Short mmCIF file of C-alpha atoms and ligand atoms in Angstrom, two decimals:
data_model
loop_
_atom_site.label_atom_id
_atom_site.label_comp_id
_atom_site.label_asym_id
_atom_site.label_seq_id
_atom_site.Cartn_x
_atom_site.Cartn_y
_atom_site.Cartn_z
CA MET A 7 0.08 -0.04 0.12
CA SER A 8 1.18 3.51 -0.52
CA ILE A 9 2.45 5.67 2.19
CA TYR A 10 -0.15 8.25 1.40
CA PRO A 11 -3.33 6.12 0.84
CA TYR A 12 -5.33 9.40 0.27
CA HIS A 13 -3.27 10.47 -2.58
CA LEU A 14 -3.24 9.00 -5.95
CA SER A 15 0.53 9.03 -6.26
CA HIS A 16 3.43 10.25 -4.46
CA ILE A 17 7.19 11.04 -5.24
CA GLU A 18 9.64 9.19 -2.93
CA ILE A 19 12.96 10.83 -2.34
CA ASP A 20 15.67 8.72 -0.88
CA ARG A 21 17.93 10.66 1.37
CA GLN A 22 20.66 8.04 1.36
CA VAL A 23 20.92 8.13 -2.43
CA LEU A 24 21.27 11.90 -2.37
CA SER A 25 23.97 11.82 0.27
CA SER A 26 26.00 9.01 -1.60
CA ASN A 27 25.54 11.03 -4.88
CA ALA A 28 26.89 14.03 -3.04
CA ARG A 29 29.81 12.08 -1.56
CA TYR A 30 30.71 10.83 -5.09
CA LEU A 31 30.70 14.33 -6.56
CA HIS A 32 32.97 15.27 -3.77
CA ARG A 33 35.67 12.65 -4.27
CA ASN A 34 37.58 14.52 -7.09
CA LEU A 35 37.67 17.86 -5.34
CA ASN A 36 40.71 19.44 -3.86
CA SER A 37 40.54 20.28 -0.37
CA THR A 38 40.57 24.03 -0.91
CA THR A 39 37.59 23.76 -3.41
CA ARG A 40 34.26 24.65 -1.86
CA SER A 41 31.13 23.26 -3.10
CA LEU A 42 27.58 24.65 -3.86
CA ALA A 43 24.54 22.56 -4.32
CA VAL A 44 21.97 24.09 -6.81
CA ILE A 45 18.50 23.64 -5.47
CA LYS A 46 16.57 25.97 -7.79
CA ALA A 47 13.11 24.74 -9.14
CA ASP A 48 12.41 23.09 -5.63
CA ALA A 49 15.61 21.12 -5.97
CA TYR A 50 14.75 19.99 -9.51
CA GLY A 51 11.50 18.75 -8.22
CA HIS A 52 12.86 16.91 -5.16
CA GLY A 53 11.97 19.46 -2.55
CA ALA A 54 14.53 22.12 -1.65
CA VAL A 55 14.23 22.36 1.92
CA GLU A 56 14.66 18.61 2.41
CA VAL A 57 17.28 18.33 0.02
CA ALA A 58 19.09 21.19 1.82
CA ARG A 59 18.73 19.45 5.21
CA THR A 60 19.90 16.13 3.62
CA VAL A 61 23.15 17.30 1.97
CA GLY A 62 23.83 20.39 3.94
CA ASP A 63 26.77 18.77 5.96
CA LEU A 64 28.58 18.25 2.57
CA TYR A 65 28.09 21.67 0.84
CA ASP A 66 29.24 25.07 1.87
CA MET A 67 26.53 26.89 0.04
CA PHE A 68 23.13 26.57 -1.80
CA ALA A 69 21.90 28.37 -4.98
CA VAL A 70 18.23 29.09 -6.15
CA ASP A 71 17.06 30.93 -9.05
CA ASN A 72 14.88 33.58 -7.25
CA ILE A 73 13.92 35.50 -4.05
CA THR A 74 10.86 33.45 -3.43
CA GLU A 75 12.84 30.20 -3.34
CA ALA A 76 15.56 31.61 -1.20
CA VAL A 77 12.98 33.01 1.39
CA ALA A 78 11.26 29.54 1.54
CA LEU A 79 14.74 27.98 2.43
CA ARG A 80 15.18 30.56 5.17
CA LYS A 81 11.67 29.91 6.57
CA GLY A 82 12.45 26.23 6.45
CA GLY A 83 15.38 26.83 8.77
CA ILE A 84 18.39 26.63 6.23
CA THR A 85 21.13 28.58 7.57
CA HIS A 86 23.88 28.06 4.94
CA PRO A 87 24.91 30.99 2.55
CA ILE A 88 22.41 31.19 -0.20
CA LEU A 89 23.06 32.59 -3.68
CA VAL A 90 20.34 33.76 -5.93
CA PHE A 91 21.17 33.26 -9.53
CA GLY A 92 18.42 35.47 -11.04
CA VAL A 93 18.67 39.29 -11.42
CA PRO A 94 17.95 41.70 -8.46
CA VAL A 95 14.89 44.09 -9.24
CA PRO A 96 13.77 47.07 -7.18
CA GLN A 97 10.95 44.88 -5.71
CA THR A 98 13.39 42.15 -4.32
CA VAL A 99 16.46 44.27 -3.29
CA LYS A 100 15.48 44.73 0.35
CA ALA A 101 15.01 40.91 0.70
CA TYR A 102 18.77 40.25 0.27
CA PRO A 103 20.00 41.77 3.49
CA GLU A 104 16.78 41.04 5.37
CA TYR A 105 17.07 37.02 4.72
CA ASP A 106 20.98 37.21 4.32
CA LEU A 107 20.93 36.18 0.74
CA GLU A 108 23.84 36.74 -1.84
CA ALA A 109 23.04 38.43 -5.03
CA VAL A 110 24.26 38.00 -8.55
CA VAL A 111 25.30 41.27 -10.27
CA SER A 112 24.68 40.60 -14.08
CA SER A 113 24.68 44.29 -15.33
CA ASP A 114 26.10 47.67 -14.27
CA ASP A 115 22.72 48.84 -12.92
CA HIS A 116 22.74 46.10 -10.33
CA PHE A 117 25.60 47.80 -8.44
CA ASP A 118 23.55 50.88 -7.71
CA LEU A 119 20.25 48.90 -7.15
CA LEU A 120 21.59 46.59 -4.34
CA GLU A 121 20.97 47.86 -0.83
CA GLN A 122 23.69 48.75 1.57
CA GLY A 123 25.34 45.80 3.17
CA THR A 124 24.34 43.25 0.41
CA SER A 125 26.82 40.64 -0.40
CA TYR A 126 27.09 39.64 -4.27
CA HIS A 127 28.87 37.64 -6.86
CA VAL A 128 29.54 39.02 -10.25
CA GLU A 129 28.44 36.94 -13.26
CA ILE A 130 30.54 37.18 -16.50
CA ASP A 131 28.89 35.86 -19.52
CA SER A 132 31.88 33.85 -20.95
CA GLY A 133 29.61 32.37 -23.79
CA MET A 134 26.50 31.03 -22.16
CA GLY A 135 24.66 34.02 -23.58
CA ARG A 136 22.05 34.26 -20.95
CA LEU A 137 22.77 36.38 -17.78
CA GLY A 138 26.10 38.07 -17.07
CA ILE A 139 28.41 40.84 -17.97
CA ARG A 140 30.11 40.61 -21.35
CA PRO A 141 33.89 39.63 -20.76
CA GLU A 142 35.23 42.85 -22.65
CA GLU A 143 33.87 44.78 -19.64
CA THR A 144 35.75 42.93 -16.99
CA ASP A 145 38.45 45.71 -16.44
CA ARG A 146 35.75 48.20 -15.88
CA ILE A 147 33.80 45.82 -13.68
CA ARG A 148 36.90 45.28 -11.56
CA ARG A 149 37.02 49.08 -10.90
CA ARG A 150 33.36 49.22 -10.19
CA ILE A 151 33.55 46.50 -7.64
CA ALA A 152 36.50 48.38 -5.87
CA ALA A 153 34.49 51.64 -5.97
CA ALA A 154 31.29 49.83 -4.61
CA GLY A 155 32.08 50.03 -0.87
CA ARG A 156 28.43 49.81 0.23
CA ILE A 157 28.11 46.34 -0.95
CA THR A 158 30.48 43.28 -0.75
CA CYS A 159 31.85 41.19 -3.54
CA LYS A 160 32.01 37.61 -2.56
CA GLY A 161 32.88 35.89 -5.87
CA ILE A 162 33.09 35.98 -9.60
CA MET A 163 31.18 33.39 -11.52
CA THR A 164 30.57 32.27 -15.07
CA HIS A 165 28.35 29.41 -16.56
CA PHE A 166 29.15 26.98 -19.18
CA ALA A 167 26.98 26.24 -22.12
CA SER A 168 28.29 22.93 -23.29
CA ALA A 169 30.25 21.22 -20.41
CA ASP A 170 28.24 18.07 -21.09
CA GLU A 171 29.12 17.61 -24.75
CA VAL A 172 31.58 15.23 -26.31
CA ASP A 173 32.70 17.98 -28.81
CA SER A 174 34.68 20.15 -26.41
CA ALA A 175 35.33 23.07 -28.90
CA TYR A 176 32.94 25.57 -27.31
CA MET A 177 33.99 24.42 -23.83
CA GLN A 178 37.54 25.13 -24.70
CA LEU A 179 36.52 28.67 -26.06
CA GLN A 180 34.86 29.29 -22.66
CA LYS A 181 37.80 28.16 -20.69
CA ARG A 182 39.95 30.59 -22.43
CA VAL A 183 37.62 33.22 -21.43
CA LEU A 184 37.65 31.96 -17.86
CA GLU A 185 41.47 32.37 -17.83
CA GLN A 186 41.18 36.02 -19.08
CA ILE A 187 38.56 36.50 -16.03
CA ARG A 188 41.12 34.95 -13.81
CA ASP A 189 43.95 37.06 -14.81
CA VAL A 190 41.86 40.37 -14.49
CA PHE A 191 40.79 39.48 -11.01
CA GLY A 192 43.93 38.00 -10.02
CA GLY A 193 42.65 35.81 -7.10
CA ALA A 194 41.06 38.91 -5.53
CA TYR A 195 37.80 37.17 -5.26
CA PRO A 196 36.82 33.49 -5.30
CA LEU A 197 36.10 32.25 -8.80
CA HIS A 198 33.49 29.52 -9.61
CA ALA A 199 32.33 28.20 -12.94
CA ALA A 200 31.95 24.25 -12.88
CA ASN A 201 28.29 22.97 -13.25
CA SER A 202 27.79 19.02 -12.60
CA ALA A 203 29.34 18.01 -16.07
CA ALA A 204 32.43 20.39 -15.63
CA SER A 205 32.77 19.17 -12.00
CA LEU A 206 32.86 15.61 -13.22
CA ASP A 207 34.80 15.92 -16.47
CA HIS A 208 36.82 19.18 -16.37
CA PRO A 209 38.57 19.29 -13.04
CA ASP A 210 40.74 22.23 -14.45
CA THR A 211 37.44 24.31 -13.99
CA HIS A 212 36.98 23.50 -10.39
CA LEU A 213 38.61 26.63 -9.12
CA ASP A 214 37.55 28.01 -5.89
CA MET A 215 34.01 26.42 -6.00
CA VAL A 216 32.05 23.98 -7.99
CA ARG A 217 28.29 24.13 -8.38
CA HIS A 218 26.32 20.67 -8.49
CA GLY A 219 22.83 20.41 -9.85
CA ILE A 220 21.57 17.42 -11.81
CA ALA A 221 24.28 14.88 -10.78
CA LEU A 222 23.25 15.39 -6.98
CA TYR A 223 19.88 14.16 -7.89
CA GLY A 224 21.54 11.09 -9.80
CA TYR A 225 21.73 11.87 -13.38
CA ASP A 226 25.22 11.97 -14.78
CA PRO A 227 25.22 14.55 -17.66
CA THR A 228 28.52 13.78 -19.13
CA PRO A 229 28.99 11.81 -22.33
CA ASP A 230 30.26 8.69 -20.39
CA PRO A 231 27.98 8.46 -17.47
CA SER A 232 29.02 6.76 -14.24
CA ASP A 233 26.64 4.07 -12.75
CA LEU A 234 27.76 5.30 -9.21
CA LEU A 235 25.38 8.04 -9.39
CA LYS A 236 21.72 6.88 -8.78
CA PRO A 237 18.36 8.63 -9.32
CA ALA A 238 17.06 9.84 -5.90
CA MET A 239 13.40 10.24 -7.09
CA LYS A 240 10.80 7.48 -7.51
CA TRP A 241 7.24 7.99 -8.44
CA HIS A 242 4.82 5.75 -6.86
CA SER A 243 1.13 5.07 -7.57
CA TRP A 244 -1.29 2.16 -7.36
CA VAL A 245 -3.82 0.21 -9.44
CA ALA A 246 -7.06 2.05 -9.44
CA GLN A 247 -8.84 -0.72 -11.39
CA CYS A 248 -7.76 -3.93 -12.95
CA LYS A 249 -10.08 -4.84 -16.01
CA ARG A 250 -10.53 -7.63 -18.57
CA ILE A 251 -9.99 -6.96 -22.25
CA ARG A 252 -10.70 -8.94 -25.35
CA LYS A 253 -8.19 -9.48 -28.15
CA GLY A 254 -8.76 -6.71 -30.52
CA ASP A 255 -10.59 -4.23 -28.14
CA SER A 256 -8.87 -0.83 -27.80
CA LEU A 257 -7.76 1.43 -24.93
CA SER A 258 -7.78 5.13 -24.44
CA TYR A 259 -8.36 8.11 -26.55
CA GLY A 260 -7.77 7.67 -30.27
CA ALA A 261 -8.24 4.05 -29.78
CA THR A 262 -4.68 3.73 -30.92
CA TRP A 263 -3.79 0.42 -29.15
CA GLN A 264 -5.56 -2.94 -29.48
CA ALA A 265 -5.16 -6.05 -27.18
CA PRO A 266 -2.98 -8.61 -28.93
CA GLU A 267 -4.95 -11.42 -27.05
CA ASP A 268 -7.59 -11.78 -24.34
CA GLY A 269 -6.18 -10.48 -21.09
CA TYR A 270 -6.08 -7.87 -18.29
CA TYR A 271 -5.07 -4.18 -17.90
CA ALA A 272 -4.63 -1.94 -14.95
CA VAL A 273 -5.72 1.74 -14.73
CA ILE A 274 -3.22 3.83 -12.94
CA PRO A 275 -4.15 7.30 -11.47
CA VAL A 276 -1.45 9.47 -12.87
CA GLY A 277 -1.59 11.45 -16.07
CA TYR A 278 -0.51 14.64 -17.76
CA ALA A 279 -2.22 16.66 -15.18
CA ASP A 280 0.55 15.54 -12.66
CA GLY A 281 3.39 16.05 -15.21
CA TYR A 282 3.21 12.52 -16.78
CA ARG A 283 3.96 13.72 -20.35
CA ARG A 284 1.43 12.86 -23.06
CA ASN A 285 4.08 12.24 -25.57
CA LEU A 286 5.34 9.39 -23.54
CA SER A 287 2.22 7.50 -24.45
CA GLY A 288 2.97 3.85 -25.18
CA LEU A 289 6.70 4.20 -24.27
CA MET A 290 7.49 3.75 -20.66
CA PRO A 291 6.92 0.53 -18.75
CA VAL A 292 5.87 0.41 -15.02
CA ARG A 293 6.87 -2.14 -12.45
CA ILE A 294 4.34 -4.06 -10.36
CA ASP A 295 5.51 -6.77 -8.01
CA ASP A 296 8.97 -6.89 -9.58
CA ALA A 297 7.76 -7.41 -13.10
CA TRP A 298 7.52 -4.84 -15.89
CA TYR A 299 4.44 -4.10 -17.83
CA PRO A 300 4.13 -1.76 -20.80
CA GLN A 301 1.97 1.46 -20.64
CA VAL A 302 -0.39 1.27 -23.69
CA GLY A 303 -2.76 3.64 -25.37
CA ARG A 304 -2.56 7.53 -24.93
CA VAL A 305 -1.77 9.09 -21.69
CA THR A 306 -4.84 10.87 -20.44
CA MET A 307 -5.11 13.81 -18.11
CA ASP A 308 -5.61 11.77 -14.89
CA TYR A 309 -4.87 8.12 -15.96
CA ILE A 310 -2.64 5.76 -17.82
CA MET A 311 -3.45 2.20 -18.83
CA VAL A 312 -0.99 -0.62 -18.50
CA TRP A 313 -1.29 -4.12 -20.27
CA LEU A 314 -0.90 -7.10 -17.95
CA GLY A 315 -1.35 -10.17 -20.30
CA ASP A 316 -2.56 -12.85 -18.15
CA ASP A 317 -1.60 -11.25 -14.76
CA ARG A 318 -4.20 -9.63 -12.46
CA PHE A 319 -3.56 -7.16 -9.61
CA GLY A 320 -6.08 -6.06 -6.89
CA ALA A 321 -7.01 -2.38 -6.54
CA GLY A 322 -4.57 -0.68 -4.36
CA THR A 323 -1.51 -2.68 -5.54
CA GLU A 324 1.61 -0.41 -5.74
CA VAL A 325 2.91 0.56 -9.00
CA LEU A 326 6.36 2.10 -9.80
CA VAL A 327 5.47 4.50 -12.33
CA MET A 328 8.98 6.18 -12.67
CA GLY A 329 12.39 5.78 -10.96
CA GLY A 330 13.32 2.03 -11.58
CA SER A 331 16.09 0.86 -13.81
CA ARG A 332 13.96 0.79 -16.87
CA ASN A 333 11.73 3.92 -16.16
CA HIS A 334 13.83 6.52 -14.31
CA ALA A 335 13.72 10.11 -15.30
CA GLY A 336 16.74 9.62 -17.63
CA VAL A 337 15.05 6.84 -19.50
CA TRP A 338 11.89 9.12 -19.81
CA ALA A 339 14.05 12.04 -21.09
CA ASP A 340 15.80 9.84 -23.80
CA ALA A 341 12.48 8.49 -24.86
CA ILE A 342 11.15 11.78 -25.78
CA GLY A 343 14.31 13.84 -26.71
CA THR A 344 14.59 15.83 -23.62
CA ILE A 345 16.76 15.95 -20.39
CA PRO A 346 16.06 14.62 -16.99
CA TYR A 347 16.15 18.22 -15.69
CA GLU A 348 12.83 18.95 -17.48
CA ILE A 349 11.32 15.54 -16.55
CA CYS A 350 12.23 15.83 -12.94
CA CYS A 351 10.96 19.58 -12.26
CA GLY A 352 7.98 19.00 -14.65
CA ILE A 353 6.32 16.68 -12.05
CA HIS A 354 3.84 18.92 -10.66
CA THR A 355 4.10 20.04 -6.99
CA SER A 356 0.65 18.84 -6.34
CA VAL A 357 2.05 15.37 -6.15
CA PRO A 358 3.26 14.91 -2.73
CA ARG A 359 6.94 14.30 -1.79
CA VAL A 360 7.73 11.74 0.77
CA TYR A 361 11.25 11.27 2.38
CA VAL A 362 12.73 8.02 3.16
C1 PLP B 424 21.41 25.25 -13.04
C2 PLP B 424 22.84 25.87 -12.84
C3 PLP B 424 23.82 25.03 -12.27
C4 PLP B 424 23.77 23.64 -12.18
O1 PLP B 424 23.70 22.93 -13.47
P1 PLP B 424 23.78 21.36 -13.50
O2 PLP B 424 24.02 21.03 -14.83
O3 PLP B 424 22.38 20.97 -12.99
O4 PLP B 424 24.78 20.79 -12.58
C5 PLP B 424 24.86 25.66 -12.06
N1 PLP B 424 25.19 26.97 -12.38
C6 PLP B 424 24.04 27.86 -12.76
C7 PLP B 424 24.31 29.18 -12.97
C8 PLP B 424 22.88 27.16 -12.97
O5 PLP B 424 21.94 28.12 -13.52
#
């Protein structure tokens, strides 16, 4: 039976798996390299406060995208330094000193905008082409930092666009820009750049701190993934109904699937309203009682159907919808041409998270 008998499904997060992923990611760091855990988007759908509590001992710092996420961490009792990747705006600048949050300065205006006493990191756009100040500006920025006595610079950061790719040409280009940045700032401020992929595959980018996101949750983004990282997330549901079907009869919208023989199928109460993507229709198996069964027919808003052949299961039998060896978020992502990041944070927050 499910832990939450009143819910149609729940996400189970394994704390031990998170901790062992974190330990694995720390094994190739120097003793002087600090580490930051990226827990934006509710820790990629895993629950930011709980993830922070679970891996807090191993990380020096956390990062989120926005002030709302950061304040939720403070209210959840998290006392680590918190970096807010997103840009400061007039409506949020008071929150940085109030909640002891570190800002990212991504344009000249941000120097003036931040409130007295705020700590900040300067982001340089070394080729990601998203936030950050262009590298041609670094000389001038160095002088601005020195002149901005009201606020405190705690670091210089940049972000890689393709640390996870086999073809490292663009990565090499960004590494060269990173070296220029290093020359300009000459060790005056801690420098950080590496995401999960760079932390795993490009130790020369570790510098003063690494930033771990996806790998912490168990998905190795590098071209040659390690099987020592394990997905921490499982999606459990249960059989709502088990029904008989005759050979040739069809299931679900569009009647796209017909039973190959007389048999049984299960109706499982998860659907695209929960984040079970409709374009996964017919692609992912589920596990019931240690056996794998194919999901068949179209995914509907609140249900999927699973072909059982001759097997039958009572209502309430537990079903592993996602998170096993053959159906974890990485397998889902590959099946529909996306990345586990999108799968994990696409499971709606209305699906309860349970920590084991
Ligand atoms: C999301 C993010 C990361 C983490 O990236 P992963 O690939 O998940 O490790 C690091 N740095 C910045 C600036 C980010 O936005």
